[in-house]
């Protein structure tokens, strides 16, 4: 199926970034690693430009919020090498007061709206992004709705009776 | 064929009351504005296509400009971002105008009880007929359309001058 | 209203005008807005605004058990809801490690390819309407009704199907469904041929669409395009061929690839994909005859609801029913990414689970959202009419754009 195995991929990454990639696992065959905010662009550039790996396709950028962890917000990149038919998932965790990341639009144009969506929902500020504003929610929203503390339903509703719907 | 309203018929003439005649003419030549946002819009496309042809009822000419439309059919979820746009479109329509909320999302927010979805378009504009369903079958949309036709035929000609109507519009903040 | 940054690049004589190609579109495309700066008929720059139908699917999914997320996925790309449903079921089955019987895989392929055909019917038909040719669309919509009848026979619903369950299908395809599928396979090819005869060498259509919005493969890849758009630009990336799911590797089909990514190429690629889907459905029907005809779900009592007769008579089935509905079954504490080839491109599901009843985080990798970001940069320098054609050939479905 894939032309290179997860092991070879991991070895080529470790050859360049040995101590910077941690938490390596392979859930369902997809190599997953964690790195730091300082090294993420270097790692993605290496993955994209290396002659053997050729991870030229950015599948998705998204985020996740763990309110109890030490570093609450995780930004997750899925990258795909079409030539070798292999995927990789890279995560970066940042703490809540300091949610800044370098932008990936320097590598892929497609990261533009993906990062805007991540900013819109989690508040991750991507430094260097050409146009970082909200994309899906209303422009004047002040909170970041996908964070766990924000409720699903509209908090200002007056017409729904809780004793009927038993919340 | 449409049935003639009750009236007096004679050789070469037919006498009925003006509001019945005008109601008849209006109801069979409604120009809908399909304000289709999501899945119900696709069922509307099926209603306009040949199997469930809505133009049998006179709604042949879809108008995408509110200035030229009679019936605002809101089909699909209206989010809070879209609410002001919908209100603007409604305000641009000239009297007589009717509003049909097609689908669960337009009637009451549907399955999307979230921070970003307007829980029914009757929070921003007054609605005449609600068509439930997710999405409603084309037959249900046609049934709603026939309900609008009945309203057009039976309500007073100058509905806009009735005090209840004006009170209703005032409650929405529309002059 | 929203504050839109409008770029007035070098407007020396102050003669550029602003046009709001606003959220209220003609019924076909959906609610998204483009504020265009025009120099006469030519677009100087544009700013896209989306989110007018943002329904917070990802947030809702964190509060629903797995089987209740299927109706949400229906409403992503609502023109081809079965593909979204099957993609979600396969993601959950991948996470739970459920292996599907071959017959279920073939049934899924039939449903997914029917859905792909319906989506391309709408896209190509509407592309015709936007160039002024209403006839093709009207002829094709009848076949969408035929497919709706097939869906109704299987799951009861026409458009937002909620078809299938985690572990298979809710009921077997009965004889009427198979008859309808055979009838569709007999009646649709001549109609598709007629549709192609109306458009493919039609002088007006070709003049309107050839060399409009041509895209190079490098640009398309850098903007993370996928699906028929990327294939029209020359890159043969099809998730069904590269990472086959649901037994696609046993089937014999071609992936049509275009050359310069213009609107005409995208139209032809979608037409050819419809022919390949018909081929896949025929092969699936022949393969189905060799499988025992009463299997329609995997044997996973922990996740697939037992039949009601057993629930009322059998203690074990009652307990399983209770545990499934109340969400008492343990699920693995892990994360999974699974993608399927949706009608617009790679539809991905990133599911992070914490062992409970609902996902901890569910993210949809939506192809329309990612494909559409190139629209504003691409429309610089185009005429308005070309920009409209370009938009309809991108096949942006508003539900998938905003989620």
XYZ file of C-alpha atoms in Angstrom:
745
model
C 0.000 0.000 0.000
C 2.315 2.773 1.148
C 5.736 2.969 -0.374
C 7.468 3.729 2.907
C 6.565 2.345 6.296
C 5.809 4.287 9.449
C 9.125 3.127 10.865
C 11.165 4.516 7.997
C 9.197 7.732 8.209
C 9.841 7.995 11.920
C 13.530 7.299 11.444
C 13.929 10.038 8.843
C 12.128 12.471 11.117
C 14.174 11.461 14.123
C 17.377 11.861 12.140
C 16.661 15.575 11.866
C 14.478 16.322 14.884
C 15.494 13.735 17.408
C 14.611 15.322 20.693
C 11.895 17.561 19.405
C 9.333 14.904 18.623
C 7.694 13.232 21.581
C 4.672 11.153 22.370
C 4.956 8.926 19.335
C 2.111 6.505 18.698
C 0.374 4.813 15.803
C -3.362 4.715 16.447
C -4.921 2.724 13.583
C -1.747 2.831 11.539
C -1.432 6.621 11.406
C 1.879 7.807 12.813
C 1.173 10.490 15.385
C 3.775 12.684 17.006
C 3.903 15.714 19.162
C 6.271 18.577 18.804
C 6.723 22.073 20.092
C 5.542 25.391 18.768
C 9.095 26.449 17.940
C 9.805 23.455 15.771
C 6.493 22.925 14.027
C 7.177 24.970 10.911
C 10.630 23.452 10.534
C 9.140 19.986 10.866
C 6.359 20.673 8.360
C 8.855 22.231 5.939
C 11.055 19.158 6.230
C 8.083 16.873 5.623
C 7.002 18.875 2.604
C 10.321 19.484 0.903
C 12.220 16.267 1.599
C 12.868 14.442 -1.681
C 11.841 11.038 -0.356
C 8.928 11.932 1.926
C 7.144 14.560 -0.208
C 4.254 15.366 2.132
C 2.886 17.935 -0.265
C -0.759 17.701 0.677
C -2.137 19.383 3.770
C -5.273 17.495 4.709
C -6.472 19.475 7.676
C -5.592 21.745 10.591
C -7.784 21.631 13.641
C -7.597 22.020 17.394
C -8.752 20.379 20.582
C -9.261 21.645 24.100
C -8.382 19.710 27.241
C -9.327 22.022 30.093
C -7.706 19.913 32.822
C -4.359 19.376 31.148
C -1.310 21.505 31.745
C -1.208 22.619 28.133
C -4.836 22.940 27.296
C -5.106 23.672 23.598
C -3.732 21.240 21.051
C -3.351 22.160 17.390
C -3.411 19.137 15.136
C -2.066 18.914 11.587
C -2.857 16.046 9.252
C -0.488 15.856 6.297
C -0.562 13.397 3.427
C 2.106 12.239 1.009
C 0.337 11.382 -2.233
C 3.404 9.884 -3.890
C 4.111 7.509 -1.018
C 0.491 7.083 0.040
C 1.184 7.684 3.717
C -0.275 10.074 6.249
C 1.074 11.618 9.420
C -0.496 13.522 12.288
C 1.468 16.199 14.119
C 0.248 17.804 17.315
C 1.391 20.897 19.170
C 0.097 21.703 22.637
C 0.062 25.206 24.047
C -1.092 26.573 27.365
C -4.252 28.598 27.686
C -2.866 32.051 28.341
C -0.388 31.898 25.494
C -2.284 30.479 22.537
C -0.057 31.575 19.662
C 1.277 29.553 16.769
C 3.295 30.289 13.657
C 1.223 30.129 10.530
C 1.439 27.320 7.990
C 0.317 29.549 5.124
C 3.984 29.992 4.268
C 3.965 26.379 3.163
C 0.451 25.747 1.892
C -2.119 28.280 0.694
C -4.806 25.909 1.830
C -3.894 26.533 5.465
C -5.472 29.979 5.237
C -9.074 29.137 6.001
C -8.192 26.115 8.107
C -6.312 28.412 10.485
C -9.099 30.954 10.441
C -11.532 28.232 11.468
C -9.202 27.158 14.285
C -8.923 30.755 15.442
C -12.675 31.205 15.252
C -13.459 28.190 17.378
C -10.550 27.958 19.809
C -8.888 31.339 19.817
C -5.543 30.167 18.460
C -3.723 33.190 17.063
C -1.592 32.281 14.063
C 1.221 34.766 13.757
C 1.956 35.807 10.217
C -1.446 34.851 8.894
C -2.475 37.283 6.147
C -6.064 37.758 7.244
C -6.855 36.289 10.634
C -10.478 36.994 11.366
C -13.492 34.853 12.122
C -14.794 32.771 9.301
C -17.879 30.880 10.446
C -19.265 32.699 13.458
C -20.565 36.256 13.577
C -17.784 38.805 13.364
C -18.486 40.498 16.661
C -18.480 37.367 18.793
C -16.178 37.724 21.757
C -15.865 34.119 22.914
C -14.474 31.023 21.272
C -17.371 28.587 21.017
C -15.705 25.194 20.706
C -13.909 25.534 24.015
C -15.358 23.228 26.591
C -16.602 25.948 28.930
C -18.869 27.466 26.305
C -22.364 25.932 26.230
C -23.983 24.415 23.168
C -27.311 26.152 23.454
C -27.869 29.839 23.302
C -27.586 31.057 26.913
C -29.961 33.937 26.329
C -33.029 31.964 25.350
C -36.111 32.841 27.299
C -38.760 30.757 25.620
C -37.605 27.245 26.395
C -39.019 25.814 29.596
C -36.553 23.568 31.319
C -39.141 21.783 33.352
C -40.622 20.445 30.131
C -37.371 19.401 28.570
C -35.552 18.311 31.664
C -32.077 19.619 31.174
C -59.187 24.001 -13.948
C -59.901 26.377 -11.134
C -63.404 26.543 -9.759
C -65.261 29.796 -10.147
C -66.128 31.579 -6.903
C -69.778 31.716 -5.883
C -71.560 34.362 -7.893
C -74.345 35.153 -10.282
C -73.896 33.897 -13.790
C -75.752 34.987 -16.852
C -75.373 35.175 -20.602
C -71.971 36.746 -21.129
C -71.411 37.995 -17.610
C -70.422 36.711 -14.209
C -70.943 38.773 -11.082
C -69.135 38.093 -7.881
C -67.631 40.194 -5.185
C -64.390 42.014 -5.910
C -62.362 40.428 -3.157
C -63.230 36.953 -4.360
C -62.205 37.749 -7.894
C -58.996 39.423 -6.829
C -58.288 36.676 -4.325
C -58.675 34.143 -7.097
C -56.365 36.021 -9.401
C -53.755 36.616 -6.719
C -53.684 33.094 -5.393
C -53.097 31.509 -8.758
C -50.354 33.855 -9.764
C -48.167 34.059 -6.711
C -44.535 34.791 -7.459
C -42.434 33.006 -4.870
C -39.014 34.092 -3.692
C -37.196 30.891 -2.860
C -34.981 31.853 0.028
C -33.302 28.469 0.066
C -30.456 28.073 2.474
C -29.968 24.349 2.983
C -31.449 20.890 2.550
C -35.036 22.073 2.216
C -33.850 24.013 -0.809
C -33.061 20.781 -2.577
C -36.555 19.483 -1.828
C -37.831 22.755 -3.246
C -35.843 22.078 -6.408
C -37.570 18.698 -6.549
C -40.922 20.437 -6.071
C -40.237 22.760 -8.964
C -39.038 19.932 -11.204
C -41.324 17.903 -13.386
C -42.504 15.216 -10.969
C -44.104 17.531 -8.394
C -44.447 20.589 -10.560
C -45.255 23.657 -8.481
C -45.996 25.710 -11.560
C -49.307 23.881 -11.843
C -50.382 26.157 -9.014
C -49.302 29.287 -10.744
C -45.906 29.650 -9.122
C -44.108 29.387 -12.405
C -42.068 32.518 -12.227
C -39.565 32.421 -9.432
C -38.361 35.820 -8.530
C -35.044 36.261 -6.810
C -35.611 39.905 -6.327
C -37.765 40.717 -3.315
C -39.188 43.793 -5.007
C -40.985 41.598 -7.499
C -42.038 38.740 -5.269
C -45.258 38.001 -3.426
C -44.392 34.983 -1.336
C -41.206 34.612 0.667
C -40.506 30.914 1.070
C -37.823 30.487 3.675
C -36.373 27.034 3.245
C -33.608 25.873 5.461
C -31.808 26.852 8.604
C -31.467 30.540 9.312
C -28.498 31.309 11.488
C -28.038 34.414 13.579
C -25.665 35.747 10.949
C -28.350 35.383 8.314
C -31.189 36.866 10.404
C -30.547 40.507 9.481
C -30.285 39.529 5.814
C -33.643 37.774 5.962
C -35.213 40.762 7.660
C -33.808 43.075 5.014
C -35.223 40.881 2.255
C -38.620 40.862 3.955
C -38.587 44.623 4.327
C -37.800 45.030 0.651
C -40.908 43.123 -0.348
C -43.908 45.205 -1.262
C -47.398 44.546 0.089
C -49.238 42.199 -0.405
C -46.646 39.757 0.861
C -46.862 36.393 2.555
C -44.227 34.315 4.288
C -43.973 30.544 4.365
C -41.537 28.826 6.696
C -40.602 25.543 5.075
C -38.987 22.900 7.181
C -38.305 22.368 10.838
C -35.295 24.665 10.924
C -37.175 27.668 9.597
C -40.179 26.983 11.799
C -38.404 26.456 15.078
C -34.712 25.889 14.710
C -35.159 22.191 13.941
C -32.609 19.791 15.303
C -30.077 22.592 15.702
C -30.575 23.939 19.186
C -27.259 25.779 19.202
C -25.778 29.177 19.884
C -25.608 30.088 16.228
C -29.030 29.120 14.885
C -32.118 31.297 15.024
C -34.798 29.209 16.695
C -37.451 29.872 14.096
C -37.709 32.722 11.647
C -40.686 34.107 13.521
C -38.137 35.703 15.793
C -37.404 38.222 13.050
C -40.312 38.254 10.596
C -44.011 37.384 10.821
C -44.893 34.040 9.264
C -48.149 32.958 7.640
C -47.752 29.237 7.057
C -45.381 26.751 8.663
C -44.536 23.539 6.848
C -43.029 20.958 9.206
C -40.688 18.222 8.083
C -36.994 17.596 7.817
C -37.036 18.027 4.889
C -40.759 18.172 4.137
C -41.837 16.044 1.218
C -42.707 17.972 -1.932
C -46.323 17.115 -1.281
C -46.037 18.869 2.076
C -44.519 21.946 0.463
C -47.371 21.975 -2.025
C -49.815 21.602 0.850
C -48.247 24.609 2.520
C -48.507 26.489 -0.726
C -52.180 25.627 -0.938
C -52.555 26.919 2.605
C -51.083 30.212 1.465
C -53.486 30.216 -1.448
C -56.387 29.765 0.943
C -55.117 32.679 3.016
C -54.830 34.799 -0.088
C -58.346 33.967 -1.129
C -60.030 34.464 2.218
C -58.231 37.332 3.876
C -59.250 40.888 3.247
C -57.911 42.632 0.185
C -56.084 45.330 2.042
C -54.740 43.158 4.801
C -52.066 45.732 5.451
C -54.662 48.152 6.779
C -56.124 45.810 9.364
C -55.262 46.770 12.962
C -54.226 43.228 13.946
C -51.766 43.082 11.099
C -50.318 46.438 11.970
C -49.999 45.425 15.590
C -48.216 42.245 14.515
C -45.753 44.125 12.383
C -45.184 46.649 15.121
C -44.283 43.830 17.491
C -41.484 42.948 15.091
C -40.384 46.532 14.838
C -41.482 46.867 11.230
C -43.419 49.937 10.173
C -24.181 43.921 8.718
C -20.722 42.458 8.736
C -17.595 44.555 8.273
C -15.973 43.491 5.054
C -12.434 44.557 4.254
C -12.603 45.758 0.688
C -9.394 46.004 -1.221
C -9.179 48.930 -3.575
C -5.977 48.025 -5.349
C -4.623 50.971 -7.255
C -7.820 52.694 -8.149
C -6.336 55.809 -9.726
C -9.381 57.203 -11.468
C -11.738 56.078 -8.706
C -13.846 54.125 -11.143
C -14.036 50.747 -9.492
C -17.445 49.721 -8.258
C -18.424 47.309 -5.556
C -20.861 44.522 -6.156
C -22.279 42.416 -3.405
C -22.837 38.903 -4.734
C -24.699 38.436 -1.569
C -25.933 35.630 0.570
C -29.315 35.549 -1.104
C -28.416 33.626 -4.218
C -30.690 31.956 -6.652
C -31.882 28.786 -5.029
C -29.205 26.564 -6.392
C -26.008 27.428 -4.677
C -26.428 28.287 -1.089
C -25.676 31.105 1.255
C -22.241 32.574 0.920
C -21.258 36.045 0.037
C -18.671 37.610 -2.186
C -18.047 41.322 -2.115
C -16.459 42.044 -5.464
C -14.598 45.117 -6.594
C -15.245 45.566 -10.269
C -13.635 47.443 -13.068
C -16.607 47.478 -15.381
C -17.319 43.819 -15.926
C -13.968 42.554 -14.754
C -13.298 41.554 -11.162
C -10.365 43.312 -9.556
C -10.606 41.594 -6.218
C -13.110 39.818 -4.040
C -13.632 38.945 -0.413
C -15.609 35.848 0.533
C -17.746 35.689 3.620
C -19.235 32.425 4.741
C -20.850 31.221 7.909
C -24.395 32.215 7.044
C -25.565 28.722 7.779
C -23.169 27.799 10.532
C -25.007 25.212 12.602
C -22.224 24.182 14.969
C -22.187 20.504 14.007
C -18.911 19.845 15.772
C -20.202 21.255 19.011
C -23.485 19.358 18.753
C -21.557 16.140 18.113
C -19.871 16.423 21.490
C -23.256 16.094 23.145
C -24.770 13.243 21.161
C -24.149 9.491 21.255
C -22.552 7.991 18.186
C -25.710 6.754 16.557
C -27.340 10.168 16.911
C -24.545 11.871 15.007
C -25.594 10.183 11.754
C -28.507 12.598 11.131
C -26.028 15.428 11.641
C -23.725 14.043 8.992
C -26.704 13.831 6.624
C -26.911 17.570 6.613
C -23.291 18.183 5.684
C -23.399 17.538 1.945
C -27.133 17.158 1.691
C -27.119 16.398 -2.017
C -25.389 13.092 -1.370
C -26.185 12.328 2.257
C -25.597 8.559 2.096
C -21.891 9.109 1.455
C -21.595 11.187 4.604
C -23.558 8.610 6.598
C -21.414 5.715 5.401
C -18.232 7.676 6.024
C -19.269 8.297 9.619
C -20.259 4.689 10.179
C -16.942 3.512 8.795
C -15.079 5.900 11.079
C -16.814 4.542 14.147
C -16.359 0.971 12.975
C -12.671 1.628 12.434
C -12.425 2.923 15.973
C -14.310 -0.001 17.438
C -12.489 -2.535 15.299
C -15.616 -3.967 13.693
C -15.024 -5.947 10.518
C -17.851 -5.786 8.036
C -19.142 -8.744 6.045
C -18.587 -8.506 2.315
C -22.259 -8.240 1.522
C -22.620 -5.122 3.640
C -19.625 -3.600 1.877
C -21.198 -4.200 -1.516
C -24.534 -2.791 -0.380
C -22.722 0.278 0.911
C -20.955 0.709 -2.398
C -24.264 0.629 -4.256
C -25.725 3.309 -1.999
C -22.636 5.504 -2.083
C -22.341 5.398 -5.842
C -26.028 6.200 -6.258
C -25.460 9.198 -4.009
C -22.460 10.272 -6.043
C -24.555 10.105 -9.204
C -27.258 12.284 -7.648
C -24.753 14.875 -6.514
C -23.159 15.096 -9.945
C -26.627 15.322 -11.521
C -27.281 18.444 -9.482
C -23.863 19.946 -10.057
C -23.730 19.446 -13.796
C -27.396 20.250 -14.253
C -27.011 23.502 -12.347
C -23.884 24.344 -14.299
C -26.061 24.033 -17.378
C -28.707 26.273 -15.813
C -26.104 28.902 -15.040
C -25.066 28.999 -18.670
C -28.717 29.379 -19.580
C -29.667 25.818 -20.488
C -32.533 24.737 -18.277
C -33.542 21.650 -20.248
C -30.717 19.346 -19.230
C -31.351 20.027 -15.571
C -35.038 19.294 -15.836
C -34.446 16.027 -17.673
C -31.912 14.921 -15.070
C -34.030 15.769 -12.038
C -36.422 12.988 -12.909
C -33.640 10.468 -12.287
C -32.953 12.004 -8.939
C -36.558 11.172 -8.104
C -35.895 7.564 -9.122
C -32.951 7.405 -6.743
C -35.078 8.984 -4.023
C -37.502 6.093 -4.470
C -34.654 3.638 -3.975
C -33.611 5.418 -0.773
C -37.198 5.451 0.434
C -37.465 1.731 -0.049
C -34.360 1.153 2.051
C -34.450 3.752 4.770
C -37.751 5.595 4.445
C -36.493 9.029 3.683
C -35.703 10.898 0.488
C -33.062 13.488 0.988
C -31.516 13.407 4.451
C -31.376 9.691 4.606
C -29.752 8.611 7.900
C -29.159 5.395 6.001
C -27.351 2.466 7.553
C -26.295 1.890 11.125
C -22.992 1.438 12.897
C -22.452 -2.165 11.918
C -24.415 -2.351 8.700
C -27.892 -1.513 7.567
C -31.150 -1.315 9.450
C -32.952 -3.654 7.093
C -32.085 -5.813 4.157
C -32.641 -4.502 0.660
C -35.951 -6.059 -0.342
C -36.978 -7.206 -3.784
C -38.640 -3.893 -4.608
C -35.400 -2.037 -3.877
C -33.406 -4.343 -6.126
C -36.014 -3.997 -8.872
C -35.801 -0.237 -8.623
C -32.017 -0.313 -8.758
C -32.121 -2.497 -11.869
C -34.686 -0.194 -13.416
C -32.484 2.806 -12.676
C -29.496 1.090 -14.228
C -31.502 0.469 -17.359
C -33.121 3.880 -17.693
C -30.403 6.252 -16.575
C -27.616 5.527 -19.127
C -29.666 6.656 -22.171
C -30.680 9.789 -20.277
C -27.073 10.517 -19.351
C -26.094 10.017 -22.969
C -28.781 12.469 -23.999
C -27.529 14.953 -21.399
C -24.010 14.635 -22.740
C -25.285 15.085 -26.274
C -26.936 18.332 -25.186
C -23.792 19.781 -23.658
C -20.512 18.161 -24.531
C -20.129 19.499 -28.044
C -22.601 22.312 -27.758
C -20.842 25.332 -29.229
C -22.319 27.804 -26.776
C -21.579 25.690 -23.733
C -18.020 24.936 -24.795
C -17.325 28.574 -25.537
C -18.647 29.556 -22.134
C -16.736 26.980 -20.176
C -13.534 26.149 -21.996
C -10.413 27.823 -20.551
C -12.458 29.520 -17.877
C -10.808 29.345 -14.450
C -8.007 27.030 -15.491
C -6.021 25.827 -12.495
C -2.581 24.256 -12.467
C -1.988 21.104 -10.497
C 0.522 22.857 -8.211
C -1.968 25.553 -7.282
C -4.707 23.027 -6.724
C -2.486 20.936 -4.449
C -1.257 23.909 -2.507
C -4.837 24.916 -1.784
C -5.613 21.340 -0.674
C -8.224 20.760 -3.338
C -9.581 17.269 -3.703
C -12.222 15.380 -5.606
C -13.337 16.124 -9.163
C -11.768 19.599 -9.005
C -8.293 18.241 -8.304
C -8.728 15.460 -10.806
C -9.755 17.943 -13.486
C -6.493 19.772 -12.811
C -4.546 16.628 -13.587
C -3.819 14.938 -10.246
C -5.264 11.449 -9.939
C -6.001 11.471 -6.225
C -9.101 9.472 -5.399
C -9.485 8.137 -1.872
C -11.311 5.077 -3.236
C -8.245 4.117 -5.222
C -5.469 5.188 -2.871
C -6.842 3.984 0.451
C -9.680 1.665 -0.462
C -12.413 1.281 2.103
C -15.502 -0.915 2.031
C -13.973 -3.414 -0.440
C -13.386 -0.930 -3.250
C -10.146 -2.742 -4.047
C -12.102 -5.661 -5.497
C -13.827 -3.462 -8.047
C -12.702 -2.456 -11.475
C -13.177 1.234 -12.126
C -11.253 4.110 -13.638
C -10.527 7.464 -12.123
C -11.133 10.143 -14.762
C -8.474 12.846 -14.843
C -8.622 16.108 -16.756
C -5.883 18.252 -18.145
C -6.079 21.923 -17.337
C -8.639 22.219 -14.571
C -10.984 24.583 -16.338
C -14.744 24.482 -15.974
C -15.211 22.336 -19.072
C -12.792 19.758 -17.703
C -14.605 19.663 -14.376
C -17.908 19.124 -16.192
C -16.453 16.269 -18.232
C -14.786 14.679 -15.194
C -18.068 14.662 -13.315
C -19.917 13.140 -16.269
C -17.310 10.439 -16.601
C -17.483 9.760 -12.873
C -21.201 9.140 -13.266
C -20.446 6.491 -15.891
C -17.877 4.894 -13.584
C -20.386 4.897 -10.743
C -22.867 3.052 -12.935
C -20.143 0.506 -13.669
C -19.457 0.095 -9.970
C -23.130 -0.435 -9.172
C -23.422 -3.130 -11.841
C -20.371 -4.936 -10.525
C -21.665 -4.697 -6.966
C -24.998 -6.193 -7.985
C -23.284 -9.178 -9.643
C -21.058 -9.657 -6.609
C -24.069 -9.496 -4.308
C -25.633 -12.507 -5.983
C -22.756 -14.653 -4.812
C -23.155 -13.714 -1.158
C -25.738 -15.219 1.222
C -28.715 -12.963 0.911
C -29.695 -12.558 4.534
C -26.655 -10.783 5.927
C -27.125 -7.061 6.228
C -25.130 -6.207 9.311
C -22.041 -7.300 11.192
C -22.398 -9.561 14.193
C -21.722 -6.958 16.887
C -24.460 -7.102 19.490
C -22.714 -4.424 21.553
C -23.226 -1.747 18.932
C -25.953 -2.929 16.605
C -29.467 -2.876 18.011
C -31.069 -6.327 18.203
C -34.410 -6.860 16.439
C -37.430 -5.835 18.477
C -38.896 -9.354 18.693
C -35.788 -10.484 20.506
C -35.770 -7.434 22.746
C -39.229 -8.261 23.983
C -38.583 -11.965 24.452
C -34.916 -12.434 25.194
C -33.153 -11.110 28.310
C -29.765 -10.753 26.680
C -31.128 -8.760 23.773
C -32.991 -6.522 26.217
C -29.825 -5.777 28.117
C -27.866 -5.048 24.949
C -30.639 -2.764 23.721
C -30.589 -0.892 27.002
C -26.831 -0.555 27.038
C -26.610 0.655 23.477
C -29.346 3.248 23.785
C -28.209 4.543 27.158
C -24.593 4.560 26.065
C -23.250 2.242 28.720
C -20.946 0.361 26.384
C -17.257 1.110 26.823
C -15.537 2.500 23.798
C -11.785 2.766 23.312
C -9.969 5.850 24.496
C -8.297 6.749 21.206
C -8.329 8.942 18.113
C -9.004 8.007 14.529
C -9.031 9.766 11.183
C -10.958 8.196 8.349
C -11.750 9.704 4.989
C -14.050 8.734 2.170
C -14.334 10.046 -1.351
C -17.281 12.364 -1.121
C -18.824 13.837 -4.218
C -16.813 17.028 -3.723
C -13.585 15.538 -2.511
C -11.988 13.956 0.492
C -14.506 13.989 3.310
C -12.608 13.252 6.481
C -13.762 12.506 10.019
C -11.320 13.123 12.869
C -12.747 11.496 15.959
C -11.177 11.781 19.399
C -12.905 9.561 21.892
C -12.643 9.462 25.660
C -14.476 6.239 26.306
C -17.876 7.740 26.889
C -21.134 7.905 25.068
C -20.299 10.867 22.844
C -17.082 11.787 21.115
C -14.725 14.092 22.980
C -14.017 15.939 19.745
C -15.298 15.343 16.259
C -13.958 17.356 13.386
C -15.223 17.117 9.826
C -12.685 17.736 7.108
C -15.129 19.288 4.697
C -14.090 19.443 1.053
C -16.383 22.329 0.090
C -14.898 24.526 2.808
C -11.352 23.832 1.738
C -12.093 24.015 -1.979
C -13.902 27.321 -1.681
C -11.038 29.312 -0.160
C -9.416 29.503 -3.556
C -12.462 31.151 -5.095
C -11.617 34.760 -4.223
C -7.957 34.628 -5.318
C -8.977 32.730 -8.425
C -11.570 35.234 -9.554
C -9.137 38.118 -9.891
C -9.203 39.304 -13.447
C -12.234 37.268 -14.461
C -15.440 38.536 -15.955
C -18.455 38.291 -13.691
C -20.184 35.706 -15.851
C -17.085 33.535 -15.764
C -16.901 33.914 -12.019
C -20.496 32.697 -11.700
C -19.772 29.640 -13.839
C -16.651 29.002 -11.809
C -18.641 29.096 -8.603
C -21.176 26.587 -9.795
C -18.503 24.236 -11.076
C -16.833 24.269 -7.651
C -20.023 22.626 -6.363
C -19.989 24.348 -3.027
C -22.751 22.937 -0.865
C -23.564 25.390 1.900
C -24.159 22.733 4.531
C -20.689 21.338 4.008
C -19.140 24.785 3.763
C -20.288 25.969 7.133
C -20.989 22.828 9.144
